[in-house]
PDB file of C-alpha atoms in Angstrom:
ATOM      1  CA  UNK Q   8     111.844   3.421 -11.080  1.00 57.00           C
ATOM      2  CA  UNK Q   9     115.389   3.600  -9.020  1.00 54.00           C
ATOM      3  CA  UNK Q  10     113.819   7.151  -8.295  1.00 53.00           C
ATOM      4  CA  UNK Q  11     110.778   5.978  -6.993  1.00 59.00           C
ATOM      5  CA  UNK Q  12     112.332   3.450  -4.868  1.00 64.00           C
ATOM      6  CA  UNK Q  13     114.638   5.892  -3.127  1.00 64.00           C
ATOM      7  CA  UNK Q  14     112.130   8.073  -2.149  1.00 61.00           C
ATOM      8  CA  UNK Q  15     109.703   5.548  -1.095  1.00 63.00           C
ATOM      9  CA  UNK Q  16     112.204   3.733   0.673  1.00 62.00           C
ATOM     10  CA  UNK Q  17     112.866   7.022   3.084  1.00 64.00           C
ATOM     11  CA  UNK Q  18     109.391   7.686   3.320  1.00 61.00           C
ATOM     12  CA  UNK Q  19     108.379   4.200   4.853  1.00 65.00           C
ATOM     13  CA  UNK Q  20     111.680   3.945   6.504  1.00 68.00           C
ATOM     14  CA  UNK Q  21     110.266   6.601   9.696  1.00 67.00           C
ATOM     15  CA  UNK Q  22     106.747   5.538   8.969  1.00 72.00           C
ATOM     16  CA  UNK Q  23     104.445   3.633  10.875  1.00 81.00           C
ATOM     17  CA  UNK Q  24     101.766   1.271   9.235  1.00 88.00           C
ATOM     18  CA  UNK Q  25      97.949   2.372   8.951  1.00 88.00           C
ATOM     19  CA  UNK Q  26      95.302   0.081   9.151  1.00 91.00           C
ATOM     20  CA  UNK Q  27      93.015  -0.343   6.125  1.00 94.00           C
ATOM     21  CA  UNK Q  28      89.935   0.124   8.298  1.00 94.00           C
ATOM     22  CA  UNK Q  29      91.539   3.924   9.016  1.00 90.00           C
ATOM     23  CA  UNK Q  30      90.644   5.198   5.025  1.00 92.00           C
ATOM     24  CA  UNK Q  31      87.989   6.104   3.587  1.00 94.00           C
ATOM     25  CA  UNK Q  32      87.994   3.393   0.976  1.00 95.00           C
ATOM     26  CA  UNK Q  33      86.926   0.648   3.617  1.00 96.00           C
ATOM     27  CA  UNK Q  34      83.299   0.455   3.032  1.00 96.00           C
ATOM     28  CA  UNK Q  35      84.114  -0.247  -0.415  1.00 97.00           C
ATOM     29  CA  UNK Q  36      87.181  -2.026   0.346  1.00 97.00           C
ATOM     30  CA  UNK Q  37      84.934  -4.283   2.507  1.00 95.00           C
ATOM     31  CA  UNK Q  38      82.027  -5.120   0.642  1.00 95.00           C
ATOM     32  CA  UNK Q  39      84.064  -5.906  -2.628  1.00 96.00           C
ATOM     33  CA  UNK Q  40      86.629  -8.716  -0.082  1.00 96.00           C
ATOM     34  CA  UNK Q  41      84.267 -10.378   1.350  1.00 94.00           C
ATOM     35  CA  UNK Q  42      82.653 -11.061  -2.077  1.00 93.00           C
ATOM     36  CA  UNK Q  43      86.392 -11.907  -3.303  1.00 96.00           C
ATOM     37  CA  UNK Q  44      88.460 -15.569  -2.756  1.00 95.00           C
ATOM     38  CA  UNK Q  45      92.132 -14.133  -3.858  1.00 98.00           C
ATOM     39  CA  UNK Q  46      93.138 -10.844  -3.394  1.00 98.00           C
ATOM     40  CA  UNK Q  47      96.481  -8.663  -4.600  1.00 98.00           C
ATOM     41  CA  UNK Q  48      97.465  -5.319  -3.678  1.00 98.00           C
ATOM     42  CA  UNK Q  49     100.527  -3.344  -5.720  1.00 97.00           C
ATOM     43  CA  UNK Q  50     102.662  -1.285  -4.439  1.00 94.00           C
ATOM     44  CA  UNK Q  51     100.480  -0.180  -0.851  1.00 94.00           C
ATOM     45  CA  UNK Q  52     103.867   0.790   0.821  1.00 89.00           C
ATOM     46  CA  UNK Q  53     102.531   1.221   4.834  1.00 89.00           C
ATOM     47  CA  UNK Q  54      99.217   2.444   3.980  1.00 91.00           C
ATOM     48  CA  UNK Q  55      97.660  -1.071   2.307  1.00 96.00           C
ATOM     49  CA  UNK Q  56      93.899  -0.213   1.497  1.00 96.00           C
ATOM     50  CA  UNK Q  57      92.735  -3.876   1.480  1.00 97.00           C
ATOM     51  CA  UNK Q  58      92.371  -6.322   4.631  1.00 96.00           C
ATOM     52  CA  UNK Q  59      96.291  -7.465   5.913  1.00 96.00           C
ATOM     53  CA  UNK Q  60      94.625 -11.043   6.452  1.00 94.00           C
ATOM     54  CA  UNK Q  61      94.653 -13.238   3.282  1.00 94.00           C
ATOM     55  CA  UNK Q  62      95.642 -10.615   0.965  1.00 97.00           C
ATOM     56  CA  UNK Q  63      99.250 -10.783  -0.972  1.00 98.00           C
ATOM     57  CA  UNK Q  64     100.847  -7.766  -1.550  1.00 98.00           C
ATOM     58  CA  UNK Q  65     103.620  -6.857  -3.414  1.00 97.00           C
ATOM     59  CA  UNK Q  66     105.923  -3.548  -3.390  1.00 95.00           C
ATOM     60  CA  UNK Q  67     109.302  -2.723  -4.241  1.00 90.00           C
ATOM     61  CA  UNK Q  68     110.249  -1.058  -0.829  1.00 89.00           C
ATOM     62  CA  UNK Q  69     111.913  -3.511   1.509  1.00 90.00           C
ATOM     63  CA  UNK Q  70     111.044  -1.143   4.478  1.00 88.00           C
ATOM     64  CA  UNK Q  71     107.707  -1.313   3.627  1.00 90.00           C
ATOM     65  CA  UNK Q  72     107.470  -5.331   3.359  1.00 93.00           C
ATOM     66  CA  UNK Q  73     109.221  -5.980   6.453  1.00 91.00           C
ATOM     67  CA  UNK Q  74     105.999  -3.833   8.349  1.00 92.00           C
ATOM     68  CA  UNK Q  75     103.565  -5.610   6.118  1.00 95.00           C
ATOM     69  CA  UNK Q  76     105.132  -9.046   6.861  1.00 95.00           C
ATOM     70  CA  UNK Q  77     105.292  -8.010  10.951  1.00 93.00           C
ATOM     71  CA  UNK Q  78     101.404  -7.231  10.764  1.00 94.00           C
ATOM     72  CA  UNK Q  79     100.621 -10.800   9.574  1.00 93.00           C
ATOM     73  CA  UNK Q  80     100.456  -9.993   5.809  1.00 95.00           C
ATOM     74  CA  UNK Q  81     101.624 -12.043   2.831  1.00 97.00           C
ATOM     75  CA  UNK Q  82     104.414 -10.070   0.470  1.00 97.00           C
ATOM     76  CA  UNK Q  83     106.823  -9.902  -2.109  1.00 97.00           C
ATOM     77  CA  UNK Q  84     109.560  -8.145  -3.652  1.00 95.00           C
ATOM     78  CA  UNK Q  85     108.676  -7.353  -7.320  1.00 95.00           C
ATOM     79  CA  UNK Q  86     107.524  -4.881  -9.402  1.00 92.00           C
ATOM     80  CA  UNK Q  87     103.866  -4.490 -11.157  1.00 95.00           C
ATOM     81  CA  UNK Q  88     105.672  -5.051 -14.645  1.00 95.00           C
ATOM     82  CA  UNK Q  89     106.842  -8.277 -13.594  1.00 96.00           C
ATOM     83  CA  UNK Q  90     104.486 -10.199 -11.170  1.00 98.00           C
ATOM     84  CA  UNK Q  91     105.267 -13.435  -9.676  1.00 97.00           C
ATOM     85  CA  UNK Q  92     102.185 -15.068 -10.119  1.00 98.00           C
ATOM     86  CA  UNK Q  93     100.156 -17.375 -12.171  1.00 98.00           C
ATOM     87  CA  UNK Q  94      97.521 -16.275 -14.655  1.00 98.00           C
ATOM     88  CA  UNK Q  95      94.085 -16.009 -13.193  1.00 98.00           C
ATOM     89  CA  UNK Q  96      95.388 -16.099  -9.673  1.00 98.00           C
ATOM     90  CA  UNK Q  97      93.442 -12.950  -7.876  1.00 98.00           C
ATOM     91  CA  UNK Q  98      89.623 -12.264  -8.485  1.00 97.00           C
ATOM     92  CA  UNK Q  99      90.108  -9.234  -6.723  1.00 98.00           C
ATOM     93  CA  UNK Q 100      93.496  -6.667  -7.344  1.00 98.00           C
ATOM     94  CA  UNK Q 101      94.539  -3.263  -6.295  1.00 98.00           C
ATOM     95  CA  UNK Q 102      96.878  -0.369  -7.611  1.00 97.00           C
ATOM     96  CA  UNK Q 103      96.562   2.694  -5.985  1.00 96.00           C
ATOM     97  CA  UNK Q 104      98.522   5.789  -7.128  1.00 93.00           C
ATOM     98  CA  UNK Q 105     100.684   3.287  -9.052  1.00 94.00           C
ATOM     99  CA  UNK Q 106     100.002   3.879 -13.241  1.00 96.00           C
ATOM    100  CA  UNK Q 107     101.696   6.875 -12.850  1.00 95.00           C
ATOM    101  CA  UNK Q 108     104.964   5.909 -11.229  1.00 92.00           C
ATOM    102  CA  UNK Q 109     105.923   3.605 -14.318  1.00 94.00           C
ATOM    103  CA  UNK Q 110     107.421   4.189 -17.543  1.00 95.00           C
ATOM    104  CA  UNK Q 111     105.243   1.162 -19.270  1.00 97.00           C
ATOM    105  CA  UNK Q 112     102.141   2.183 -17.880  1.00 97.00           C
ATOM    106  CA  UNK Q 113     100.440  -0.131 -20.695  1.00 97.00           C
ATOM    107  CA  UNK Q 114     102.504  -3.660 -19.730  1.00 97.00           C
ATOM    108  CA  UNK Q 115     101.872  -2.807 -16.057  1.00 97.00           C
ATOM    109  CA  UNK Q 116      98.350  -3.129 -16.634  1.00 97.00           C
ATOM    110  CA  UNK Q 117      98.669  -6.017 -18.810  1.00 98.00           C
ATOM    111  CA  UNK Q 118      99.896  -7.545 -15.731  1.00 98.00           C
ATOM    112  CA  UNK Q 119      97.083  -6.807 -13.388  1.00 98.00           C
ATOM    113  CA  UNK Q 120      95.147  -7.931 -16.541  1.00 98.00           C
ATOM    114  CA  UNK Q 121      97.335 -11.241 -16.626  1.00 98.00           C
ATOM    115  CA  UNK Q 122      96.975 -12.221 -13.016  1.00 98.00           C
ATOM    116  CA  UNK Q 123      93.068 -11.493 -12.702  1.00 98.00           C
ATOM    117  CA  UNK Q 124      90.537 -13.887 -13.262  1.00 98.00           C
ATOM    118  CA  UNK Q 125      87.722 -12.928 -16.079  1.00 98.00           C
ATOM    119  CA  UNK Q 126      85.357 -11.035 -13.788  1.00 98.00           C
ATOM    120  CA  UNK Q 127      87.940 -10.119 -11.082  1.00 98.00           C
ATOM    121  CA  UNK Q 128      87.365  -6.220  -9.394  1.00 98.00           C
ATOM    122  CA  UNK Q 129      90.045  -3.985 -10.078  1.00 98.00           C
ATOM    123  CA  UNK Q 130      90.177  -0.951  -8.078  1.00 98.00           C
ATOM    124  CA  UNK Q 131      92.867   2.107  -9.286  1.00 97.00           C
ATOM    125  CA  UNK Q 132      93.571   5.347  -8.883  1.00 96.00           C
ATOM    126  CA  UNK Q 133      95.241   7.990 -10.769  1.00 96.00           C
ATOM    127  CA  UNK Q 134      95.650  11.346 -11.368  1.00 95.00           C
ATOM    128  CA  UNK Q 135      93.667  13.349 -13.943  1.00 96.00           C
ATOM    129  CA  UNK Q 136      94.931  16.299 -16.827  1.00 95.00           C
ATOM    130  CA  UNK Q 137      98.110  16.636 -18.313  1.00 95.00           C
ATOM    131  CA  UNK Q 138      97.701  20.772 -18.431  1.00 94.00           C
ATOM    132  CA  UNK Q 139      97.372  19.981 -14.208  1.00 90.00           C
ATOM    133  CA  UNK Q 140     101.418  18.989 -14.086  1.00 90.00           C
ATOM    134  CA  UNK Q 141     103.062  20.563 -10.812  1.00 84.00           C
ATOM    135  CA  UNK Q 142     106.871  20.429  -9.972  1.00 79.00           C
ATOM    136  CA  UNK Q 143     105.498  18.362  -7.148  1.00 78.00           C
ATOM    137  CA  UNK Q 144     104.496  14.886  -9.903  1.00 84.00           C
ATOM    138  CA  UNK Q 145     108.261  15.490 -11.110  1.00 83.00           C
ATOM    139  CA  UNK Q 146     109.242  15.074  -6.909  1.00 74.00           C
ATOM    140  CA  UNK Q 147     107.437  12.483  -6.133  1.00 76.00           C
ATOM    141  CA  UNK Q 148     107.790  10.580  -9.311  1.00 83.00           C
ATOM    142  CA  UNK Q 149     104.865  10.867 -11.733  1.00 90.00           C
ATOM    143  CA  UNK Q 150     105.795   9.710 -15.331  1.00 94.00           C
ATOM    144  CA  UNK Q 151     102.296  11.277 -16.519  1.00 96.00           C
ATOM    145  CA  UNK Q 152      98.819  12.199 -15.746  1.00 96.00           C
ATOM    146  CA  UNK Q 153      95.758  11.018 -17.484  1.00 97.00           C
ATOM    147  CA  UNK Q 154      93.440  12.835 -19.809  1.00 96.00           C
ATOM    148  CA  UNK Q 155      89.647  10.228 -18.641  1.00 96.00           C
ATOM    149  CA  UNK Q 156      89.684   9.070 -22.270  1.00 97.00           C
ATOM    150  CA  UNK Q 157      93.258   7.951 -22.489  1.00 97.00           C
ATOM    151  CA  UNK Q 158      92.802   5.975 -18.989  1.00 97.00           C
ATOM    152  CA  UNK Q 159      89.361   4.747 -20.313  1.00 97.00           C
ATOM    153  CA  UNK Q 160      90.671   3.366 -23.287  1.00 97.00           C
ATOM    154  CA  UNK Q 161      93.836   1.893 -21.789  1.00 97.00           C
ATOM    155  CA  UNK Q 162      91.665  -0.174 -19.501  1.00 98.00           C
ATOM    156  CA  UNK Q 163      89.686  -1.081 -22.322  1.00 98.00           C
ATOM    157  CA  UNK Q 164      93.125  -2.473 -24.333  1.00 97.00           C
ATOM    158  CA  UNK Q 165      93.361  -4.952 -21.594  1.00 98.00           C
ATOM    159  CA  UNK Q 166      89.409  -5.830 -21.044  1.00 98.00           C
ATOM    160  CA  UNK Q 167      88.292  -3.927 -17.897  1.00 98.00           C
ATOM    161  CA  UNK Q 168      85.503  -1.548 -18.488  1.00 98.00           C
ATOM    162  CA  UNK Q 169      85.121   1.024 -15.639  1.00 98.00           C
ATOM    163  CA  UNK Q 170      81.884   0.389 -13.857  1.00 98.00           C
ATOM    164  CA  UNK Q 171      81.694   3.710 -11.077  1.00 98.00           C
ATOM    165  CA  UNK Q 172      84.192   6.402 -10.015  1.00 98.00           C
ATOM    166  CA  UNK Q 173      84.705   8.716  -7.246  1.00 97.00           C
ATOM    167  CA  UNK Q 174      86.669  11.783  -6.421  1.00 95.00           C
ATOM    168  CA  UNK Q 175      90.199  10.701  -4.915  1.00 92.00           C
ATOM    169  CA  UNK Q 176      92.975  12.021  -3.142  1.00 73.00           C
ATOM    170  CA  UNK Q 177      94.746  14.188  -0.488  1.00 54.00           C
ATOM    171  CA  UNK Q 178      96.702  16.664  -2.418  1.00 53.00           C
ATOM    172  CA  UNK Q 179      95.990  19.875  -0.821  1.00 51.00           C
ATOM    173  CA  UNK Q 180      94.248  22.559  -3.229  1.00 55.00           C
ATOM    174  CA  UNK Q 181      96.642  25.567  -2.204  1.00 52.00           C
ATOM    175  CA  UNK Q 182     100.045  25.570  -4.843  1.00 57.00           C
ATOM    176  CA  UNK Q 183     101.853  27.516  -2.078  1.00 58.00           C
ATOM    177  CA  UNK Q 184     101.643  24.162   0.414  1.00 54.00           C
ATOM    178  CA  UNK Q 185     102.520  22.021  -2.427  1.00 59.00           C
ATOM    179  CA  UNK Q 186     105.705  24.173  -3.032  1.00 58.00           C
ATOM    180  CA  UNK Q 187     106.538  24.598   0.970  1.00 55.00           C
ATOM    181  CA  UNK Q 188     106.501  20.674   1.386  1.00 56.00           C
ATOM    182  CA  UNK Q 189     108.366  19.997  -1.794  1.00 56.00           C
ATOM    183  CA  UNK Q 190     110.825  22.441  -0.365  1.00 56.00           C
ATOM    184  CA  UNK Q 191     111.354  21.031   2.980  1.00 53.00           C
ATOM    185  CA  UNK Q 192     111.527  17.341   1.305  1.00 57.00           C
ATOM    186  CA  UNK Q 193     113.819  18.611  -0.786  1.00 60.00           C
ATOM    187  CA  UNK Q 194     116.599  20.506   1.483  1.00 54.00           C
ATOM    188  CA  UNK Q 195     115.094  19.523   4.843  1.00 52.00           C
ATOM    189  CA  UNK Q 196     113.670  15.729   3.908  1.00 55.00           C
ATOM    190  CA  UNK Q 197     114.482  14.402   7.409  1.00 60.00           C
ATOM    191  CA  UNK Q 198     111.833  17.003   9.211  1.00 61.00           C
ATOM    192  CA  UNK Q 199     109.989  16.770   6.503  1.00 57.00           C
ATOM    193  CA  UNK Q 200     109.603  13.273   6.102  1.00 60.00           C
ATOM    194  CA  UNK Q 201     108.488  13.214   9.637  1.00 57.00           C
ATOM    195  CA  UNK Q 202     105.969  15.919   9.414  1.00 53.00           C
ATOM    196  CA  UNK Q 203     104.694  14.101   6.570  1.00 59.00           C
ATOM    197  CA  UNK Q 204     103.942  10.754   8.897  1.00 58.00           C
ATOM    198  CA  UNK Q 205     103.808  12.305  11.815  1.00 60.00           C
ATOM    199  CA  UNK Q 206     101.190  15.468  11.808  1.00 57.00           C
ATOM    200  CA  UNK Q 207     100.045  15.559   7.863  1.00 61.00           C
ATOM    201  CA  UNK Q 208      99.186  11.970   7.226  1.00 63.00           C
ATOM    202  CA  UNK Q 209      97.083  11.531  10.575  1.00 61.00           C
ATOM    203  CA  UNK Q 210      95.187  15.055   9.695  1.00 60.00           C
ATOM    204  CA  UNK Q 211      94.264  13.835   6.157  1.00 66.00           C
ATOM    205  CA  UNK Q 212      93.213  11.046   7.274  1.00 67.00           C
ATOM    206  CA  UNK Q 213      91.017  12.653  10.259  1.00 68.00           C
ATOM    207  CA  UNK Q 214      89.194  14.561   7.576  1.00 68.00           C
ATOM    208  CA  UNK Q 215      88.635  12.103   4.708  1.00 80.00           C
ATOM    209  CA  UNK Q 216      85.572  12.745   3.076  1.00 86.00           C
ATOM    210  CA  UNK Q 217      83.451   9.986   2.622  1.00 91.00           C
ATOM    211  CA  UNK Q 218      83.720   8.579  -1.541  1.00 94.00           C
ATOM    212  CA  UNK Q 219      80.978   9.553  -3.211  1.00 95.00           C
ATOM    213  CA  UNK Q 220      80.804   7.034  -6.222  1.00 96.00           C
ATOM    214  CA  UNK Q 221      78.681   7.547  -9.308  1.00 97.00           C
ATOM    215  CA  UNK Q 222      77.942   5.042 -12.348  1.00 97.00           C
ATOM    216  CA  UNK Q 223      80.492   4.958 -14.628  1.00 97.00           C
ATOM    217  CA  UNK Q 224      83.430   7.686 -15.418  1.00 97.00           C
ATOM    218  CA  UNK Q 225      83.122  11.242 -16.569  1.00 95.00           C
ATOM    219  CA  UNK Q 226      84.593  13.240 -14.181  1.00 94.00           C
ATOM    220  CA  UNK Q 227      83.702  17.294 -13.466  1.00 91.00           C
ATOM    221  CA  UNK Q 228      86.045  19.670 -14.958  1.00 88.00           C
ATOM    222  CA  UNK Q 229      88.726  20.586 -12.083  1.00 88.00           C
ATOM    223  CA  UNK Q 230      88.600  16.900 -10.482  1.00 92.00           C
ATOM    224  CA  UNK Q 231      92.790  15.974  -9.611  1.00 92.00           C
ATOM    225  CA  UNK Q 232      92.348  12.282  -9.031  1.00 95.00           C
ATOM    226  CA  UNK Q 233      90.044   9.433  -9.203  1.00 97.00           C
ATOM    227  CA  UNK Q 234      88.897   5.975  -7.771  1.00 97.00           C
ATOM    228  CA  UNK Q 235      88.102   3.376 -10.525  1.00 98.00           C
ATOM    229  CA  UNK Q 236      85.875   0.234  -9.600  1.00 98.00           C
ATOM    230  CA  UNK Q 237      86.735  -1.852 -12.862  1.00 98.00           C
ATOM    231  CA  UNK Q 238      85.548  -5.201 -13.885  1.00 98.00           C
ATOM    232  CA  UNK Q 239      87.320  -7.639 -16.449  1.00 98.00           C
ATOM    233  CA  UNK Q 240      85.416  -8.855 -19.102  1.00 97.00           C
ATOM    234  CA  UNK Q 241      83.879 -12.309 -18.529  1.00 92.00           C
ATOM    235  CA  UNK Q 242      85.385 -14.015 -22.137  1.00 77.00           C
TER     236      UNK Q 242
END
């Protein structure tokens, strides 16, 4: 976790915030708010997926909350293992690219279970295929990646059944980029870091595909990461 902190703290340290509205998770993002009274996001850093206005966030890196808190948002400091709300407080809670960052991947999501109301959305992402591991999930901090029926039955342990999935993700599908940018962050992370915000970020973004979602979860062979509309069970 100390890892993961230190290397999200640089990254959001030269970084400027994006606007929800700017990825291609808004339509989705958008139809599931206005439908929701509470809302939490984990860990968003400076690129927070759902709506800055009435939405508490929570993340680890200070840099990060001081943007988030500028633009208007509500944050804390604290970690998904340990969140500092009541139970039933959100019926609608976000962790993108966040399962995989944690050692107790299984009492973080017993928190996002603990905090959402019975029938809250849950929206995650995560990447897909242990036999997939790069040197690039050891950089950035990746504890693991998920084979679908291990992630399936994990939300299952805590009462969310996965109602529709989509393709997810930026990673780029050439191993000789991944290996040039873990290079540069790792001897040159300055430049890099600002390449990364600067040029790479805003081109990704440019050229987001729309999601495609279908019902329920069983990914094509080859697929690196996916979006997960969930839904707690209604007890």
């Amino acid at each position: 976790m100390a890892g993961n902190k230190r290397f999200y703290d640089a990254l959001w340290a030269d970084a400027r915030l994006c606007a929800p509205e700017r990825f291609n998770t808004w339509p989705l993002v958008s139809e599931l708010a206005a439908r929701a009274t509470s809302r939490l996001e984990v860990a968003p850093g400076l690129r927070p997926r759902l709506p800055l206005a009435d939405t508490q966030f929570v993340d680890l890196s200070r840099p990060a909350l001081s943007e988030l808190r500028r633009a208007g948002a509500r944050v804390a400091n604290a970690m998904i293992g340990a969140l500092p709300f009541r139970d039933g407080a959100f019926d609608f809670v976000c962790a993108f690219d966040i399962l995989e960052h944690v050692v107790d991947d299984d009492g973080a999501l017993g928190e996002l279970a603990r905090v959402a109301v019975p029938g809250a959305s849950l929206l995650l992402s995560t990447p897909l295929h242990p036999d997939a591991w790069t040197p690039f999930d050891d950089f950035v901090g990746h504890y693991r990646r998920y084979e679908p029926e291990a992630i399936r039955a994990l939300l299952a342990r805590h009462g969310f059944t996965i109602e529709r999935s989509a393709v997810y993700g930026m990673q780029p599908k050439s191993s000789k980029l991944l290996d040039l940018g873990q290079y540069f962050l790792t001897h040159h992370r300055a430049r890099a870091m600002w390449w990364y915000n600067r040029v790479f970020m805003p081109l990704g973004m440019r050229f987001q595909k729309p999601l495609a979602f279908k019902p329920g979860f069983d990914p094509a062979p080859g697929v690196d990461e996916v979006l997960l509309v969930c839904r707690k069970a209604i007890t």
